[in-house]
């Protein structure tokens, strides 16, 4: 398992790359709220040292989320405080979901160059937003929340789209740059155009943008059930450093 400082670093980067609409700090826990759009932005991240009794904290946290008509969700990494948090949630019948691999790639290990037919924007472009909502099948009532979240991102960001010869957007994603790290997020390829190299072209272009912006490492989070994505990232050179999952109140 990776050391605690590395896990904390990546977890903080991921919080900044997808900021919640509201954040509440509670005795070392980071409670996030975003009108229910994604588990990641509506979950409890037990990142820092905790003093208060865990069962009491769980009770209070449940009340906070229930008042907002949200499920109580915990993100469980190898480094949570207190260490018995996952055991306590399991005993309360919290369901385990969404096992996710966190992977890292030193950019010095790969040769990168700009790709053709890839458009890159350093701001939230309407055409990217439209393509992402279409490809990811974002519900209409979630689109305004998503847009607000993306506009609240503080670190540097690039929005990338792959355009085919007929002018169709066939893949899109974004990279978030903070310090020496470029994170890959929202990588999606049109179902009709998969297994044609568009996803790889997209990822490599985002990594190129990051490297040109002084990034030394790339990181990503991918569900272990997403075998095609796992194969792609392995081909590029990413390696797993740790994994996490969610505990969700029934």
Short mmCIF file of C-alpha atoms in Angstrom, two decimals:
data_model
loop_
_atom_site.label_atom_id
_atom_site.label_comp_id
_atom_site.label_asym_id
_atom_site.label_seq_id
_atom_site.Cartn_x
_atom_site.Cartn_y
_atom_site.Cartn_z
CA UNK A 1 0.00 0.00 0.00
CA UNK A 2 1.18 3.53 -0.74
CA UNK A 3 2.22 5.73 2.18
CA UNK A 4 -0.34 7.94 3.87
CA UNK A 5 1.07 11.23 2.57
CA UNK A 6 0.71 10.08 -1.05
CA UNK A 7 -2.87 8.90 -0.56
CA UNK A 8 -3.78 12.15 1.17
CA UNK A 9 -2.18 14.13 -1.67
CA UNK A 10 -4.14 12.33 -4.40
CA UNK A 11 -7.37 12.54 -2.42
CA UNK A 12 -6.96 16.29 -1.95
CA UNK A 13 -6.23 16.70 -5.66
CA UNK A 14 -9.41 14.79 -6.51
CA UNK A 15 -11.49 16.95 -4.15
CA UNK A 16 -10.19 20.07 -5.88
CA UNK A 17 -10.76 18.59 -9.34
CA UNK A 18 -14.47 18.06 -8.64
CA UNK A 19 -15.51 20.63 -6.04
CA UNK A 20 -18.84 20.17 -4.31
CA UNK A 21 -21.39 22.96 -4.25
CA UNK A 22 -21.13 22.95 -0.45
CA UNK A 23 -18.46 21.58 1.89
CA UNK A 24 -18.76 21.08 5.64
CA UNK A 25 -15.75 20.22 7.84
CA UNK A 26 -16.59 17.96 10.78
CA UNK A 27 -13.81 16.81 13.12
CA UNK A 28 -11.43 15.79 10.33
CA UNK A 29 -14.16 14.64 7.95
CA UNK A 30 -15.00 16.52 4.74
CA UNK A 31 -18.75 16.37 4.05
CA UNK A 32 -19.64 17.29 0.46
CA UNK A 33 -22.97 18.21 -1.11
CA UNK A 34 -23.88 18.76 -4.77
CA UNK A 35 -27.63 18.17 -5.11
CA UNK A 36 -27.03 14.44 -5.55
CA UNK A 37 -24.94 14.76 -8.74
CA UNK A 38 -22.35 11.94 -8.48
CA UNK A 39 -21.35 9.98 -5.38
CA UNK A 40 -17.94 11.64 -5.44
CA UNK A 41 -19.39 15.12 -4.95
CA UNK A 42 -21.98 13.98 -2.39
CA UNK A 43 -19.92 11.88 -0.01
CA UNK A 44 -18.00 11.98 3.24
CA UNK A 45 -14.22 11.90 2.97
CA UNK A 46 -12.68 10.88 6.30
CA UNK A 47 -9.29 12.30 5.40
CA UNK A 48 -7.92 13.79 8.60
CA UNK A 49 -7.31 12.89 12.23
CA UNK A 50 -10.55 12.46 14.14
CA UNK A 51 -11.16 12.80 17.89
CA UNK A 52 -14.90 12.44 18.34
CA UNK A 53 -16.44 9.00 18.96
CA UNK A 54 -17.12 7.37 15.58
CA UNK A 55 -20.66 6.08 16.20
CA UNK A 56 -21.77 9.51 17.32
CA UNK A 57 -20.19 11.09 14.25
CA UNK A 58 -21.96 8.64 11.94
CA UNK A 59 -25.31 9.46 13.57
CA UNK A 60 -24.77 13.20 13.16
CA UNK A 61 -23.59 12.82 9.56
CA UNK A 62 -26.67 10.77 8.67
CA UNK A 63 -28.89 13.51 10.04
CA UNK A 64 -27.07 16.15 8.00
CA UNK A 65 -27.52 14.24 4.74
CA UNK A 66 -31.11 13.26 5.49
CA UNK A 67 -32.02 16.93 5.95
CA UNK A 68 -30.82 17.50 2.38
CA UNK A 69 -32.69 14.45 1.05
CA UNK A 70 -29.38 12.80 0.16
CA UNK A 71 -28.13 9.30 0.82
CA UNK A 72 -25.28 9.09 3.32
CA UNK A 73 -22.21 7.97 1.37
CA UNK A 74 -18.64 7.44 2.58
CA UNK A 75 -15.57 7.23 0.39
CA UNK A 76 -13.33 4.56 1.92
CA UNK A 77 -9.64 4.66 1.02
CA UNK A 78 -6.78 2.76 2.72
CA UNK A 79 -6.35 5.89 4.82
CA UNK A 80 -9.48 6.89 6.73
CA UNK A 81 -9.90 8.27 10.23
CA UNK A 82 -10.65 6.51 12.46
CA UNK A 83 -9.26 3.25 11.10
CA UNK A 84 -12.31 1.29 12.24
CA UNK A 85 -14.71 3.46 10.21
CA UNK A 86 -15.32 0.85 7.52
CA UNK A 87 -16.01 -1.83 10.13
CA UNK A 88 -18.51 0.46 11.87
CA UNK A 89 -20.31 1.18 8.59
CA UNK A 90 -20.39 -2.50 7.67
CA UNK A 91 -21.98 -3.32 11.02
CA UNK A 92 -24.67 -0.74 10.23
CA UNK A 93 -25.36 -2.54 6.93
CA UNK A 94 -23.90 0.16 4.72
CA UNK A 95 -23.63 -1.32 1.22
CA UNK A 96 -20.24 -1.53 -0.51
CA UNK A 97 -20.25 -0.14 -4.08
CA UNK A 98 -18.02 1.23 -6.80
CA UNK A 99 -14.60 -0.33 -6.22
CA UNK A 100 -12.20 2.02 -7.99
CA UNK A 101 -8.53 1.78 -8.95
CA UNK A 102 -6.35 4.86 -8.43
CA UNK A 103 -3.46 4.85 -10.88
CA UNK A 104 -0.33 6.90 -11.50
CA UNK A 105 1.98 7.49 -14.46
CA UNK A 106 5.31 9.39 -14.35
CA UNK A 107 5.16 11.45 -17.54
CA UNK A 108 8.90 11.03 -18.15
CA UNK A 109 8.16 7.40 -19.00
CA UNK A 110 6.19 8.14 -22.16
CA UNK A 111 6.80 10.08 -25.34
CA UNK A 112 4.04 12.56 -26.11
CA UNK A 113 3.19 14.78 -29.05
CA UNK A 114 0.20 16.83 -30.15
CA UNK A 115 -2.52 14.83 -31.91
CA UNK A 116 -4.53 15.85 -34.94
CA UNK A 117 -8.30 16.32 -34.79
CA UNK A 118 -8.27 17.06 -31.05
CA UNK A 119 -9.61 20.41 -29.86
CA UNK A 120 -8.38 21.68 -26.48
CA UNK A 121 -9.89 24.55 -24.50
CA UNK A 122 -8.67 26.02 -21.23
CA UNK A 123 -12.17 27.14 -20.27
CA UNK A 124 -15.58 25.50 -20.21
CA UNK A 125 -16.54 25.65 -23.89
CA UNK A 126 -20.21 25.20 -24.82
CA UNK A 127 -19.42 22.59 -27.47
CA UNK A 128 -17.48 20.48 -24.95
CA UNK A 129 -20.27 20.75 -22.40
CA UNK A 130 -22.89 19.75 -24.97
CA UNK A 131 -20.80 16.79 -26.16
CA UNK A 132 -20.07 15.56 -22.65
CA UNK A 133 -23.73 15.71 -21.60
CA UNK A 134 -24.71 13.80 -24.74
CA UNK A 135 -22.03 11.11 -24.50
CA UNK A 136 -22.41 10.64 -20.74
CA UNK A 137 -26.22 10.81 -20.87
CA UNK A 138 -26.35 13.46 -18.14
CA UNK A 139 -29.93 14.05 -17.03
CA UNK A 140 -31.26 17.49 -17.86
CA UNK A 141 -31.92 18.35 -14.22
CA UNK A 142 -28.28 17.49 -13.36
CA UNK A 143 -26.71 19.58 -16.11
CA UNK A 144 -26.93 22.91 -14.29
CA UNK A 145 -25.33 21.35 -11.19
CA UNK A 146 -22.53 19.86 -13.26
CA UNK A 147 -21.94 23.18 -15.01
CA UNK A 148 -21.69 25.00 -11.69
CA UNK A 149 -19.25 22.42 -10.33
CA UNK A 150 -16.98 22.73 -13.37
CA UNK A 151 -17.00 26.52 -13.15
CA UNK A 152 -15.96 26.32 -9.50
CA UNK A 153 -12.71 24.46 -10.24
CA UNK A 154 -9.73 26.51 -9.04
CA UNK A 155 -6.73 24.62 -10.54
CA UNK A 156 -5.79 24.82 -14.21
CA UNK A 157 -8.00 22.79 -16.52
CA UNK A 158 -8.21 21.68 -20.11
CA UNK A 159 -11.29 20.40 -21.91
CA UNK A 160 -10.47 18.15 -24.86
CA UNK A 161 -12.59 16.74 -27.70
CA UNK A 162 -11.71 14.31 -30.49
CA UNK A 163 -13.37 15.18 -33.81
CA UNK A 164 -13.68 12.57 -36.56
CA UNK A 165 -13.33 13.26 -40.30
CA UNK A 166 -17.06 13.99 -40.54
CA UNK A 167 -16.95 16.64 -37.84
CA UNK A 168 -18.52 14.49 -35.12
CA UNK A 169 -17.34 14.72 -31.51
CA UNK A 170 -16.47 11.07 -30.79
CA UNK A 171 -14.68 11.41 -27.45
CA UNK A 172 -14.17 14.03 -24.78
CA UNK A 173 -12.64 14.48 -21.36
CA UNK A 174 -10.85 16.93 -19.14
CA UNK A 175 -7.53 17.27 -17.38
CA UNK A 176 -7.05 19.13 -14.10
CA UNK A 177 -3.58 20.48 -13.38
CA UNK A 178 -2.42 21.17 -9.83
CA UNK A 179 1.25 21.43 -9.03
CA UNK A 180 3.13 18.55 -10.63
CA UNK A 181 -0.01 16.45 -11.17
CA UNK A 182 -2.41 16.25 -14.10
CA UNK A 183 -5.60 14.33 -13.31
CA UNK A 184 -7.75 12.66 -15.96
CA UNK A 185 -11.49 13.10 -15.49
CA UNK A 186 -14.73 12.46 -17.37
CA UNK A 187 -13.06 10.45 -20.14
CA UNK A 188 -15.82 9.17 -22.44
CA UNK A 189 -16.00 7.82 -26.00
CA UNK A 190 -19.17 7.60 -28.07
CA UNK A 191 -20.48 4.03 -27.93
CA UNK A 192 -20.64 3.89 -31.73
CA UNK A 193 -16.94 4.78 -32.07
CA UNK A 194 -15.27 2.69 -29.40
CA UNK A 195 -12.24 0.44 -30.02
CA UNK A 196 -10.99 2.76 -32.78
CA UNK A 197 -8.24 4.52 -30.85
CA UNK A 198 -10.15 7.72 -30.12
CA UNK A 199 -9.95 7.26 -26.34
CA UNK A 200 -6.20 6.77 -26.45
CA UNK A 201 -5.78 9.83 -28.67
CA UNK A 202 -7.84 11.88 -26.21
CA UNK A 203 -5.90 10.75 -23.15
CA UNK A 204 -2.51 11.31 -24.78
CA UNK A 205 -3.48 14.82 -25.83
CA UNK A 206 -4.54 15.71 -22.28
CA UNK A 207 -1.27 14.29 -20.96
CA UNK A 208 0.62 16.34 -23.55
CA UNK A 209 -1.15 19.48 -22.37
CA UNK A 210 -0.24 18.62 -18.80
CA UNK A 211 3.40 17.97 -19.62
CA UNK A 212 3.65 21.26 -21.51
CA UNK A 213 2.25 22.90 -18.36
CA UNK A 214 5.02 21.41 -16.17
CA UNK A 215 3.18 18.34 -14.87
CA UNK A 216 5.46 15.43 -13.94
CA UNK A 217 2.83 12.87 -13.00
CA UNK A 218 -0.60 11.86 -14.27
CA UNK A 219 -3.22 10.20 -12.11
CA UNK A 220 -6.69 8.82 -12.67
CA UNK A 221 -9.50 6.92 -10.99
CA UNK A 222 -11.22 4.10 -12.88
CA UNK A 223 -13.82 1.59 -11.73
CA UNK A 224 -12.50 -1.97 -11.76
CA UNK A 225 -15.62 -3.06 -13.66
CA UNK A 226 -14.59 -0.86 -16.62
CA UNK A 227 -12.34 -3.41 -18.32
CA UNK A 228 -11.84 -1.51 -21.63
CA UNK A 229 -10.66 1.58 -19.74
CA UNK A 230 -8.37 -0.50 -17.52
CA UNK A 231 -6.81 -2.05 -20.62
CA UNK A 232 -6.31 1.35 -22.24
CA UNK A 233 -4.65 2.88 -19.20
CA UNK A 234 -2.42 -0.17 -18.74
CA UNK A 235 -1.35 0.11 -22.38
CA UNK A 236 -0.40 3.76 -21.87
CA UNK A 237 1.62 2.87 -18.77
CA UNK A 238 -0.55 3.67 -15.75
CA UNK A 239 -0.10 1.49 -12.66
CA UNK A 240 -2.41 1.06 -9.69
CA UNK A 241 -1.27 2.67 -6.43
CA UNK A 242 -4.31 2.00 -4.24
CA UNK A 243 -8.05 1.51 -4.48
CA UNK A 244 -11.15 2.87 -2.81
CA UNK A 245 -14.86 2.14 -2.64
CA UNK A 246 -18.04 3.67 -1.30
CA UNK A 247 -20.15 2.68 1.68
CA UNK A 248 -23.78 3.70 1.15
CA UNK A 249 -26.58 3.75 3.69
CA UNK A 250 -29.49 1.54 2.68
#
